[in-house]
Short mmCIF file of C-alpha atoms in Angstrom, two decimals:
data_model
loop_
_atom_site.label_atom_id
_atom_site.label_comp_id
_atom_site.label_asym_id
_atom_site.label_seq_id
_atom_site.Cartn_x
_atom_site.Cartn_y
_atom_site.Cartn_z
CA UNK A 1 0.00 0.00 0.00
CA UNK A 2 1.34 3.38 -0.98
CA UNK A 3 2.39 5.62 1.85
CA UNK A 4 0.41 8.87 2.03
CA UNK A 5 2.66 11.11 4.13
CA UNK A 6 5.86 11.32 6.06
CA UNK A 7 6.13 11.23 9.86
CA UNK A 8 8.75 11.52 12.60
CA UNK A 9 8.78 9.49 15.78
CA UNK A 10 9.76 10.62 19.28
CA UNK A 11 10.11 8.51 22.40
CA UNK A 12 11.37 9.44 25.87
CA UNK A 13 12.25 7.69 29.11
CA UNK A 14 13.16 9.62 32.26
CA UNK A 15 15.46 8.51 35.04
CA UNK A 16 13.10 10.21 37.51
CA UNK A 17 9.53 9.69 36.27
CA UNK A 18 9.90 6.17 34.90
CA UNK A 19 7.19 5.21 32.44
CA UNK A 20 5.50 1.82 32.57
CA UNK A 21 6.52 1.39 28.93
CA UNK A 22 10.06 0.82 27.73
CA UNK A 23 11.69 2.61 24.82
CA UNK A 24 11.32 -0.55 22.74
CA UNK A 25 7.59 -0.76 23.48
CA UNK A 26 7.12 2.93 22.62
CA UNK A 27 8.98 2.48 19.31
CA UNK A 28 6.86 -0.53 18.34
CA UNK A 29 3.63 1.34 19.13
CA UNK A 30 4.76 4.33 17.03
CA UNK A 31 5.70 2.08 14.07
CA UNK A 32 2.39 0.20 14.32
CA UNK A 33 0.54 3.55 14.26
CA UNK A 34 2.41 4.64 11.11
CA UNK A 35 1.63 1.35 9.38
CA UNK A 36 -2.02 1.61 10.37
CA UNK A 37 -2.37 5.05 8.81
CA UNK A 38 0.00 4.52 5.84
CA UNK A 39 2.65 6.93 7.18
CA UNK A 40 6.28 6.59 6.20
CA UNK A 41 8.42 6.93 9.34
CA UNK A 42 11.48 8.94 8.36
CA UNK A 43 13.43 8.56 11.60
CA UNK A 44 13.03 8.03 15.32
CA UNK A 45 14.38 10.42 17.96
CA UNK A 46 15.06 9.16 21.49
CA UNK A 47 15.78 10.90 24.79
CA UNK A 48 16.83 8.39 27.43
CA UNK A 49 17.04 9.66 31.00
CA UNK A 50 15.89 13.20 30.17
CA UNK A 51 13.51 15.23 32.34
CA UNK A 52 9.93 15.90 31.32
CA UNK A 53 9.58 19.52 32.48
CA UNK A 54 11.70 21.06 29.74
CA UNK A 55 12.31 20.66 26.01
CA UNK A 56 16.00 21.33 26.49
CA UNK A 57 16.74 17.68 25.72
CA UNK A 58 19.51 16.52 23.43
CA UNK A 59 17.47 14.49 20.93
CA UNK A 60 14.44 16.78 20.96
CA UNK A 61 16.74 19.63 19.97
CA UNK A 62 18.08 17.37 17.19
CA UNK A 63 14.47 16.65 16.16
CA UNK A 64 13.72 20.36 15.81
CA UNK A 65 16.92 20.89 13.81
CA UNK A 66 15.86 18.03 11.50
CA UNK A 67 12.44 19.65 10.98
CA UNK A 68 14.06 23.00 10.15
CA UNK A 69 16.43 21.43 7.63
CA UNK A 70 13.68 19.28 6.03
CA UNK A 71 10.99 21.93 6.21
CA UNK A 72 7.70 20.77 4.72
CA UNK A 73 8.66 17.13 4.29
CA UNK A 74 7.27 15.61 7.50
CA UNK A 75 3.65 16.37 8.37
CA UNK A 76 3.28 14.37 11.59
CA UNK A 77 5.18 13.91 14.85
CA UNK A 78 4.06 10.66 16.43
CA UNK A 79 4.52 10.11 20.16
CA UNK A 80 3.51 7.18 22.36
CA UNK A 81 1.61 9.31 24.90
CA UNK A 82 1.40 12.97 25.79
CA UNK A 83 3.25 12.50 29.11
CA UNK A 84 6.20 11.20 27.01
CA UNK A 85 6.12 14.51 25.13
CA UNK A 86 6.05 16.66 28.26
CA UNK A 87 4.70 16.85 31.82
CA UNK A 88 4.55 20.64 31.86
CA UNK A 89 1.10 21.88 30.79
CA UNK A 90 2.07 25.32 29.49
CA UNK A 91 5.32 24.15 27.87
CA UNK A 92 3.59 21.27 26.07
CA UNK A 93 0.70 23.28 24.63
CA UNK A 94 3.05 26.08 23.55
CA UNK A 95 5.41 23.61 21.81
CA UNK A 96 2.52 21.89 19.96
CA UNK A 97 1.25 25.26 18.77
CA UNK A 98 4.74 26.32 17.68
CA UNK A 99 5.37 23.16 15.62
CA UNK A 100 2.01 23.54 13.95
CA UNK A 101 2.36 27.23 13.09
CA UNK A 102 6.01 27.20 11.98
CA UNK A 103 6.34 23.84 10.22
CA UNK A 104 2.76 22.55 9.76
CA UNK A 105 3.64 19.57 11.96
CA UNK A 106 0.75 17.80 13.66
CA UNK A 107 1.59 16.17 17.01
CA UNK A 108 -0.34 12.94 17.63
CA UNK A 109 -0.30 10.26 20.31
CA UNK A 110 -0.77 6.63 19.28
CA UNK A 111 -4.24 6.56 20.89
CA UNK A 112 -5.41 9.50 18.74
CA UNK A 113 -6.79 9.18 15.16
CA UNK A 114 -4.79 10.72 12.34
CA UNK A 115 -7.70 12.93 11.33
CA UNK A 116 -8.02 14.42 14.80
CA UNK A 117 -9.24 18.03 14.62
CA UNK A 118 -6.83 19.82 16.91
CA UNK A 119 -8.84 23.02 16.54
CA UNK A 120 -11.84 21.33 18.13
CA UNK A 121 -12.43 22.82 21.62
CA UNK A 122 -13.21 19.36 23.02
CA UNK A 123 -9.88 18.02 21.67
CA UNK A 124 -8.05 20.96 23.19
CA UNK A 125 -9.78 20.32 26.53
CA UNK A 126 -8.96 16.61 26.45
CA UNK A 127 -5.31 17.29 25.70
CA UNK A 128 -5.15 20.02 28.33
CA UNK A 129 -6.57 17.56 30.87
CA UNK A 130 -3.97 14.92 29.93
CA UNK A 131 -1.15 17.41 30.36
CA UNK A 132 -2.73 18.67 33.58
CA UNK A 133 -2.68 15.12 34.99
CA UNK A 134 0.90 14.66 33.76
CA UNK A 135 1.84 17.98 35.39
CA UNK A 136 0.25 16.80 38.65
CA UNK A 137 2.26 13.58 38.49
CA UNK A 138 5.43 15.61 37.87
CA UNK A 139 4.77 17.60 41.06
CA UNK A 140 4.24 14.34 42.93
CA UNK A 141 7.50 12.98 41.57
CA UNK A 142 9.31 16.09 42.74
CA UNK A 143 7.69 15.83 46.16
CA UNK A 144 8.71 12.17 46.46
CA UNK A 145 12.22 13.07 45.34
CA UNK A 146 12.50 15.82 47.96
CA UNK A 147 11.25 13.48 50.66
CA UNK A 148 13.62 10.76 49.51
CA UNK A 149 16.56 13.15 49.54
CA UNK A 150 15.67 14.37 53.02
CA UNK A 151 15.26 10.83 54.34
CA UNK A 152 18.62 9.86 52.87
CA UNK A 153 20.42 12.90 54.28
CA UNK A 154 18.75 12.51 57.69
CA UNK A 155 20.13 8.97 57.79
CA UNK A 156 23.60 10.42 57.18
CA UNK A 157 23.93 9.51 53.50
CA UNK A 158 25.78 11.90 51.17
CA UNK A 159 23.80 11.79 47.93
CA UNK A 160 25.53 14.13 45.48
CA UNK A 161 28.73 13.94 43.48
CA UNK A 162 31.61 13.16 45.81
CA UNK A 163 33.56 16.24 46.88
CA UNK A 164 37.32 16.46 46.61
CA UNK A 165 38.85 13.92 48.99
CA UNK A 166 36.17 11.30 48.34
CA UNK A 167 34.90 9.19 45.45
CA UNK A 168 31.44 7.82 44.75
CA UNK A 169 30.79 4.16 45.48
CA UNK A 170 28.00 1.84 46.67
CA UNK A 171 27.48 0.01 49.94
CA UNK A 172 26.46 -3.62 50.40
CA UNK A 173 22.82 -2.80 49.77
CA UNK A 174 23.69 -1.12 46.47
CA UNK A 175 22.96 2.38 47.73
CA UNK A 176 25.26 5.28 46.94
CA UNK A 177 27.94 6.25 49.42
CA UNK A 178 31.21 8.16 49.32
CA UNK A 179 34.53 6.62 50.33
CA UNK A 180 37.79 8.32 51.21
CA UNK A 181 40.35 8.89 48.48
CA UNK A 182 43.56 8.49 50.51
CA UNK A 183 45.76 10.75 48.36
CA UNK A 184 43.27 13.61 48.15
CA UNK A 185 42.33 13.20 51.83
CA UNK A 186 45.91 13.94 52.87
CA UNK A 187 45.71 17.26 51.01
CA UNK A 188 42.37 18.08 52.66
CA UNK A 189 43.88 17.43 56.11
CA UNK A 190 46.83 19.64 55.26
CA UNK A 191 44.50 22.46 54.16
CA UNK A 192 42.60 22.41 57.48
CA UNK A 193 45.78 22.07 59.56
CA UNK A 194 47.53 24.96 57.82
CA UNK A 195 44.46 27.18 58.07
CA UNK A 196 44.26 26.57 61.82
CA UNK A 197 47.96 27.40 62.10
CA UNK A 198 47.25 30.79 60.54
CA UNK A 199 48.93 30.18 57.18
CA UNK A 200 47.66 32.70 54.56
CA UNK A 201 45.34 31.31 51.89
CA UNK A 202 47.92 32.05 49.21
CA UNK A 203 50.41 29.92 51.10
CA UNK A 204 47.90 27.09 51.51
CA UNK A 205 47.15 27.19 47.77
CA UNK A 206 50.85 26.93 46.96
CA UNK A 207 51.33 23.98 49.32
CA UNK A 208 48.22 22.20 48.02
CA UNK A 209 49.29 22.69 44.38
CA UNK A 210 52.70 21.20 45.15
CA UNK A 211 50.97 18.07 46.48
CA UNK A 212 48.71 17.67 43.44
CA UNK A 213 45.63 19.76 44.33
CA UNK A 214 43.92 20.25 40.96
CA UNK A 215 40.80 22.32 41.75
CA UNK A 216 40.94 25.75 40.12
CA UNK A 217 39.65 29.17 41.13
CA UNK A 218 40.19 31.57 44.01
CA UNK A 219 37.37 30.03 46.00
CA UNK A 220 38.61 26.42 45.75
CA UNK A 221 40.31 26.40 49.16
CA UNK A 222 37.50 28.32 50.97
CA UNK A 223 34.98 25.83 49.56
CA UNK A 224 37.02 22.97 51.01
CA UNK A 225 37.13 24.68 54.41
CA UNK A 226 33.36 25.25 54.48
CA UNK A 227 32.33 21.63 53.76
CA UNK A 228 31.03 19.78 56.81
CA UNK A 229 31.35 16.55 54.80
CA UNK A 230 35.03 16.27 55.76
CA UNK A 231 34.10 16.21 59.47
CA UNK A 232 31.75 13.26 59.01
CA UNK A 233 28.64 15.43 58.99
CA UNK A 234 25.75 15.80 56.56
CA UNK A 235 23.85 19.07 56.40
CA UNK A 236 20.08 18.55 56.26
CA UNK A 237 18.51 21.66 54.77
CA UNK A 238 15.57 23.37 56.43
CA UNK A 239 12.07 23.10 54.99
CA UNK A 240 8.74 24.59 56.05
CA UNK A 241 8.28 21.89 58.70
CA UNK A 242 11.86 21.21 59.89
CA UNK A 243 14.88 23.36 60.76
CA UNK A 244 18.35 22.92 59.32
CA UNK A 245 20.49 20.44 61.20
CA UNK A 246 23.69 18.41 61.01
CA UNK A 247 23.68 14.61 61.36
CA UNK A 248 26.50 12.11 61.69
CA UNK A 249 27.40 10.72 58.28
CA UNK A 250 27.56 7.14 57.06
CA UNK A 251 30.87 7.91 55.34
CA UNK A 252 34.22 8.14 57.12
CA UNK A 253 35.43 11.61 58.19
CA UNK A 254 38.75 13.03 57.05
CA UNK A 255 39.16 15.59 59.86
CA UNK A 256 37.92 15.91 63.43
CA UNK A 257 34.53 17.52 63.94
CA UNK A 258 36.06 19.84 66.52
CA UNK A 259 38.57 21.12 63.96
CA UNK A 260 35.74 21.78 61.50
CA UNK A 261 33.85 23.97 63.99
CA UNK A 262 37.06 25.81 64.92
CA UNK A 263 37.67 26.55 61.24
CA UNK A 264 34.09 27.83 60.82
CA UNK A 265 34.56 30.17 63.76
CA UNK A 266 37.86 31.37 62.36
CA UNK A 267 36.44 31.93 58.88
CA UNK A 268 34.14 34.59 60.28
CA UNK A 269 36.92 36.62 61.88
CA UNK A 270 39.97 35.80 59.86
CA UNK A 271 41.89 38.65 58.24
CA UNK A 272 44.15 37.00 55.66
CA UNK A 273 47.63 38.32 55.16
CA UNK A 274 47.70 40.25 51.90
CA UNK A 275 51.50 40.17 51.65
CA UNK A 276 53.06 36.94 50.49
CA UNK A 277 56.61 36.99 51.89
CA UNK A 278 59.58 35.78 49.90
CA UNK A 279 62.37 33.55 51.20
CA UNK A 280 64.83 36.47 51.05
CA UNK A 281 62.70 38.50 53.48
CA UNK A 282 61.49 36.14 56.25
CA UNK A 283 60.53 39.04 58.54
CA UNK A 284 58.26 40.65 55.96
CA UNK A 285 54.70 40.37 57.17
CA UNK A 286 55.94 39.60 60.71
CA UNK A 287 57.70 42.75 61.94
CA UNK A 288 55.90 46.06 62.39
CA UNK A 289 57.10 49.63 62.25
CA UNK A 290 56.69 51.61 65.49
CA UNK A 291 53.50 53.06 63.95
CA UNK A 292 51.94 49.57 63.79
CA UNK A 293 52.14 49.05 60.03
CA UNK A 294 53.75 45.89 58.64
CA UNK A 295 57.17 46.56 57.16
CA UNK A 296 57.85 45.87 53.51
CA UNK A 297 61.21 44.73 52.17
CA UNK A 298 63.31 44.88 49.04
CA UNK A 299 66.75 45.54 47.59
CA UNK A 300 68.49 48.88 47.14
CA UNK A 301 71.22 49.29 44.53
CA UNK A 302 74.55 50.37 45.98
CA UNK A 303 77.80 51.22 44.27
CA UNK A 304 78.96 47.63 43.93
CA UNK A 305 75.98 45.45 44.86
CA UNK A 306 72.37 45.35 45.95
CA UNK A 307 71.58 45.73 49.65
CA UNK A 308 68.64 44.15 51.45
CA UNK A 309 66.50 46.46 53.57
CA UNK A 310 63.21 46.68 55.48
CA UNK A 311 61.16 49.84 55.70
CA UNK A 312 57.70 51.21 56.47
CA UNK A 313 55.68 52.67 53.59
CA UNK A 314 54.51 55.51 55.86
CA UNK A 315 58.05 56.33 56.97
CA UNK A 316 60.03 55.81 53.78
CA UNK A 317 62.91 58.01 54.94
CA UNK A 318 64.16 55.25 57.24
CA UNK A 319 65.62 51.99 55.88
CA UNK A 320 66.72 49.14 58.16
CA UNK A 321 69.53 46.87 56.86
CA UNK A 322 68.10 43.41 56.26
CA UNK A 323 71.27 41.51 57.17
CA UNK A 324 71.44 43.32 60.52
CA UNK A 325 67.79 42.58 61.36
CA UNK A 326 68.16 38.93 60.38
CA UNK A 327 71.27 38.50 62.53
CA UNK A 328 69.63 40.20 65.51
CA UNK A 329 66.54 38.07 65.22
CA UNK A 330 68.52 34.83 64.97
CA UNK A 331 70.47 35.91 68.09
CA UNK A 332 67.13 36.23 69.89
CA UNK A 333 66.22 32.68 68.82
CA UNK A 334 69.55 31.40 70.15
CA UNK A 335 69.10 33.14 73.49
CA UNK A 336 65.45 32.16 73.92
CA UNK A 337 66.14 28.44 73.29
CA UNK A 338 65.81 26.13 76.29
CA UNK A 339 68.85 24.88 78.19
CA UNK A 340 69.45 21.21 78.99
CA UNK A 341 68.34 21.86 82.58
CA UNK A 342 65.12 23.43 81.35
CA UNK A 343 64.47 20.56 78.93
CA UNK A 344 64.89 18.03 81.75
CA UNK A 345 62.56 20.06 83.96
CA UNK A 346 59.87 20.20 81.27
CA UNK A 347 60.20 16.48 80.56
CA UNK A 348 59.90 15.53 84.23
CA UNK A 349 56.90 17.73 84.88
CA UNK A 350 55.11 16.75 81.68
CA UNK A 351 55.41 13.08 82.59
CA UNK A 352 53.92 13.74 86.02
CA UNK A 353 51.10 15.74 84.45
CA UNK A 354 50.27 12.95 81.99
CA UNK A 355 50.16 10.38 84.79
CA UNK A 356 47.85 12.63 86.79
CA UNK A 357 45.70 13.15 83.73
CA UNK A 358 45.24 9.40 83.27
CA UNK A 359 44.17 9.00 86.91
CA UNK A 360 41.35 11.50 86.52
CA UNK A 361 40.27 10.50 83.00
CA UNK A 362 37.55 8.07 84.17
CA UNK A 363 35.73 10.74 86.18
CA UNK A 364 36.10 13.21 83.33
CA UNK A 365 34.66 10.70 80.87
CA UNK A 366 31.52 10.19 82.96
CA UNK A 367 31.02 13.94 83.30
CA UNK A 368 31.47 14.56 79.58
CA UNK A 369 29.06 11.79 78.58
CA UNK A 370 26.46 13.28 80.91
CA UNK A 371 27.08 16.76 79.49
CA UNK A 372 26.76 15.40 75.94
CA UNK A 373 23.38 13.87 76.76
CA UNK A 374 22.23 17.21 78.16
CA UNK A 375 23.34 19.05 75.00
CA UNK A 376 21.44 16.53 72.82
CA UNK A 377 18.33 17.21 74.89
CA UNK A 378 18.82 20.96 74.42
CA UNK A 379 19.08 20.51 70.64
CA UNK A 380 15.92 18.37 70.55
CA UNK A 381 14.09 20.91 72.70
CA UNK A 382 15.29 23.77 70.47
CA UNK A 383 13.99 22.02 67.31
CA UNK A 384 10.68 21.30 69.05
CA UNK A 385 10.28 24.98 69.98
CA UNK A 386 10.97 26.06 66.39
CA UNK A 387 8.45 23.58 64.97
CA UNK A 388 5.88 24.78 67.51
CA UNK A 389 6.66 28.38 66.42
CA UNK A 390 7.73 29.34 69.94
CA UNK A 391 10.95 30.93 68.66
CA UNK A 392 12.05 32.68 65.45
CA UNK A 393 14.33 31.15 62.83
CA UNK A 394 17.28 33.47 63.54
CA UNK A 395 17.07 32.62 67.27
CA UNK A 396 17.10 28.92 66.42
CA UNK A 397 20.14 29.27 64.16
CA UNK A 398 22.13 31.21 66.77
CA UNK A 399 21.50 28.70 69.57
CA UNK A 400 21.74 25.67 67.28
CA UNK A 401 25.24 26.70 66.22
CA UNK A 402 26.23 27.21 69.86
CA UNK A 403 24.90 23.79 70.91
CA UNK A 404 26.53 22.07 67.92
CA UNK A 405 29.88 23.60 68.83
CA UNK A 406 29.45 22.43 72.43
CA UNK A 407 28.53 18.96 71.18
CA UNK A 408 31.54 18.79 68.88
CA UNK A 409 33.89 19.79 71.69
CA UNK A 410 32.39 17.24 74.08
CA UNK A 411 32.54 14.43 71.48
CA UNK A 412 36.15 15.28 70.75
CA UNK A 413 37.01 15.31 74.45
CA UNK A 414 35.27 11.95 74.93
CA UNK A 415 37.18 10.45 72.00
CA UNK A 416 40.45 11.79 73.39
CA UNK A 417 39.66 10.35 76.82
CA UNK A 418 38.70 6.94 75.44
CA UNK A 419 41.51 6.45 72.97
CA UNK A 420 44.34 8.58 74.28
CA UNK A 421 46.16 7.37 77.37
CA UNK A 422 48.93 9.92 77.04
CA UNK A 423 51.34 7.67 75.14
CA UNK A 424 51.02 9.70 71.93
CA UNK A 425 51.71 12.97 73.73
CA UNK A 426 54.66 11.45 75.54
CA UNK A 427 56.15 10.11 72.30
CA UNK A 428 55.72 13.46 70.57
CA UNK A 429 57.21 15.29 73.54
CA UNK A 430 60.33 13.12 73.47
CA UNK A 431 60.57 13.59 69.72
CA UNK A 432 60.19 17.36 69.54
CA UNK A 433 61.37 18.69 72.90
CA UNK A 434 65.13 18.39 72.10
CA UNK A 435 64.64 20.77 69.16
CA UNK A 436 63.69 23.57 71.57
CA UNK A 437 67.35 23.76 72.56
CA UNK A 438 68.30 25.21 69.14
CA UNK A 439 65.47 27.32 67.73
CA UNK A 440 67.91 29.22 65.53
CA UNK A 441 68.85 26.09 63.61
CA UNK A 442 65.18 25.12 63.16
CA UNK A 443 64.41 28.63 61.91
CA UNK A 444 67.29 28.60 59.42
CA UNK A 445 66.30 25.24 57.94
CA UNK A 446 62.56 25.98 57.73
CA UNK A 447 60.82 27.34 54.65
CA UNK A 448 59.09 30.72 54.79
CA UNK A 449 55.73 29.37 55.98
CA UNK A 450 57.26 27.31 58.78
CA UNK A 451 59.40 30.29 59.81
CA UNK A 452 56.27 32.36 60.25
CA UNK A 453 54.48 29.55 62.12
CA UNK A 454 57.43 29.25 64.53
CA UNK A 455 57.53 33.00 65.15
CA UNK A 456 53.78 33.13 65.83
CA UNK A 457 54.14 30.39 68.44
CA UNK A 458 57.06 32.10 70.17
CA UNK A 459 55.68 35.63 70.16
CA UNK A 460 51.99 35.89 70.99
CA UNK A 461 51.82 39.63 70.23
CA UNK A 462 53.05 41.85 67.39
CA UNK A 463 56.79 42.28 66.97
CA UNK A 464 58.02 45.84 66.40
CA UNK A 465 61.45 47.10 65.39
CA UNK A 466 62.33 50.47 66.88
CA UNK A 467 65.59 52.23 67.81
CA UNK A 468 67.75 49.22 67.02
CA UNK A 469 65.75 46.64 68.98
CA UNK A 470 62.93 44.19 68.46
CA UNK A 471 60.01 44.76 70.83
CA UNK A 472 57.00 42.67 71.86
CA UNK A 473 54.52 42.49 74.72
CA UNK A 474 53.80 38.77 74.91
CA UNK A 475 55.94 35.65 74.62
CA UNK A 476 55.08 31.96 74.88
CA UNK A 477 55.10 31.07 78.60
CA UNK A 478 57.59 28.22 78.05
CA UNK A 479 60.23 30.78 77.06
CA UNK A 480 59.24 33.37 79.70
CA UNK A 481 62.47 33.34 81.76
CA UNK A 482 64.75 33.31 78.72
CA UNK A 483 62.85 36.21 77.15
CA UNK A 484 63.37 38.29 80.31
CA UNK A 485 67.07 37.50 80.13
CA UNK A 486 67.20 38.79 76.55
CA UNK A 487 65.31 41.87 77.71
CA UNK A 488 68.13 42.67 80.10
CA UNK A 489 70.69 42.39 77.27
CA UNK A 490 68.78 44.95 75.25
CA UNK A 491 68.31 43.42 71.81
CA UNK A 492 64.75 42.30 72.63
CA UNK A 493 62.67 44.76 74.61
CA UNK A 494 59.78 43.29 76.58
CA UNK A 495 57.08 45.96 76.81
CA UNK A 496 54.71 45.59 79.79
CA UNK A 497 56.06 42.21 81.00
CA UNK A 498 52.99 41.75 83.23
CA UNK A 499 50.92 41.11 80.08
CA UNK A 500 52.57 37.74 79.35
CA UNK A 501 50.06 35.03 78.46
CA UNK A 502 51.26 32.83 81.33
CA UNK A 503 53.86 32.54 84.06
CA UNK A 504 57.08 30.63 83.59
CA UNK A 505 56.82 26.86 84.08
CA UNK A 506 60.30 26.89 85.60
CA UNK A 507 59.11 28.80 88.65
CA UNK A 508 57.25 27.20 91.53
#
């Protein structure tokens, strides 16, 4: 039998709103329809896994391009059912009208006759009702999806693409889960550790890049620092019935929860160093002018060579020789280093403190577990008050953050009490304590970031250079006595010694 007209076929299957009919079944029904009405099927277009609420689908776009290029050839677009065409009422009716007006294409489902009068008001109403029902089903699908996502996240399951440091996998039940990528996880730990040390973001970026960190953009590191995923937490977003909350994850954490909350607190107040020091100028960004401004550094051309200098931008008439400042500062490190007698004293007292700590750990553990239970009750009560509209959202957020921080600290303290009997601290003390006898050598061997970290630990307040001397108002308590001795020699002035952060451990 001679074919009377040309037609195109379109079939669709969504990963979200699965049809009861497979792509193969839809294709067979479309071909049977064409045979029944003597239509020659030119080609079949298929979208597999595409959503129904938009026509921005790969093969539907190709279908429209085909119609444009073969304008006037095909007269019919045959679909299995109208919900395979679209589940959006307004989008569907507009697209049908557009195809008809522009290309004289008639859209027909396999349960509709070929001579269907699409201008008939009853036909329009029937189609509108079909799309209305499809639209309703789409809204139900979205609602089920939202509920499913919330249930999954409330159970501690991370459901999106794995963030840096993890990779997507499945558990024994076949459900999605993220697992630690050991190489990337080491970089994530380094990023958090360096941030807590006070290393500038630019320095963290440089260190991460050297270890293979591949994420691009200025916000790559801040995004890492803001993710609760690394602390073994899953953020459950608020909805109209439930407040936002954090739940313990099913995946393994990379960092401690306590460290995550400390980083979040620091992110709100942190003022990053805008000056990235160079190895030639280790005191740049560390030493202040007497006016309080950070000194800059550079080289000045002399008659025979270039000379290193430090100076303040507000007092450019005064240059301080770099070699002199470096030598003076290294002399301070030599003098402030601990003697063998002091090292033995610290070792003896630290051992006694660790033993005492172990004796009281059982009582502390009971107290902390009780406190943790009380904080959990406070969180539950807070959520109940928000749901009952007894408090405002901003009040909930403020107290929820406070309780979560308390909970994180308590959990960390409980973990430390359970798993740490002091052996790790004692091993680290014996490993690192001897280095305190030669801080100058450590400083000389360290790179620029470690130099700055060492200085920040030694001097708890700003360091100023004025009238040939370094000056500060606060020194680490461990080096209290030695700092006072340097003060008497004159090349380190201790301003307001009473403001030290703690008394000397060598005095009883």
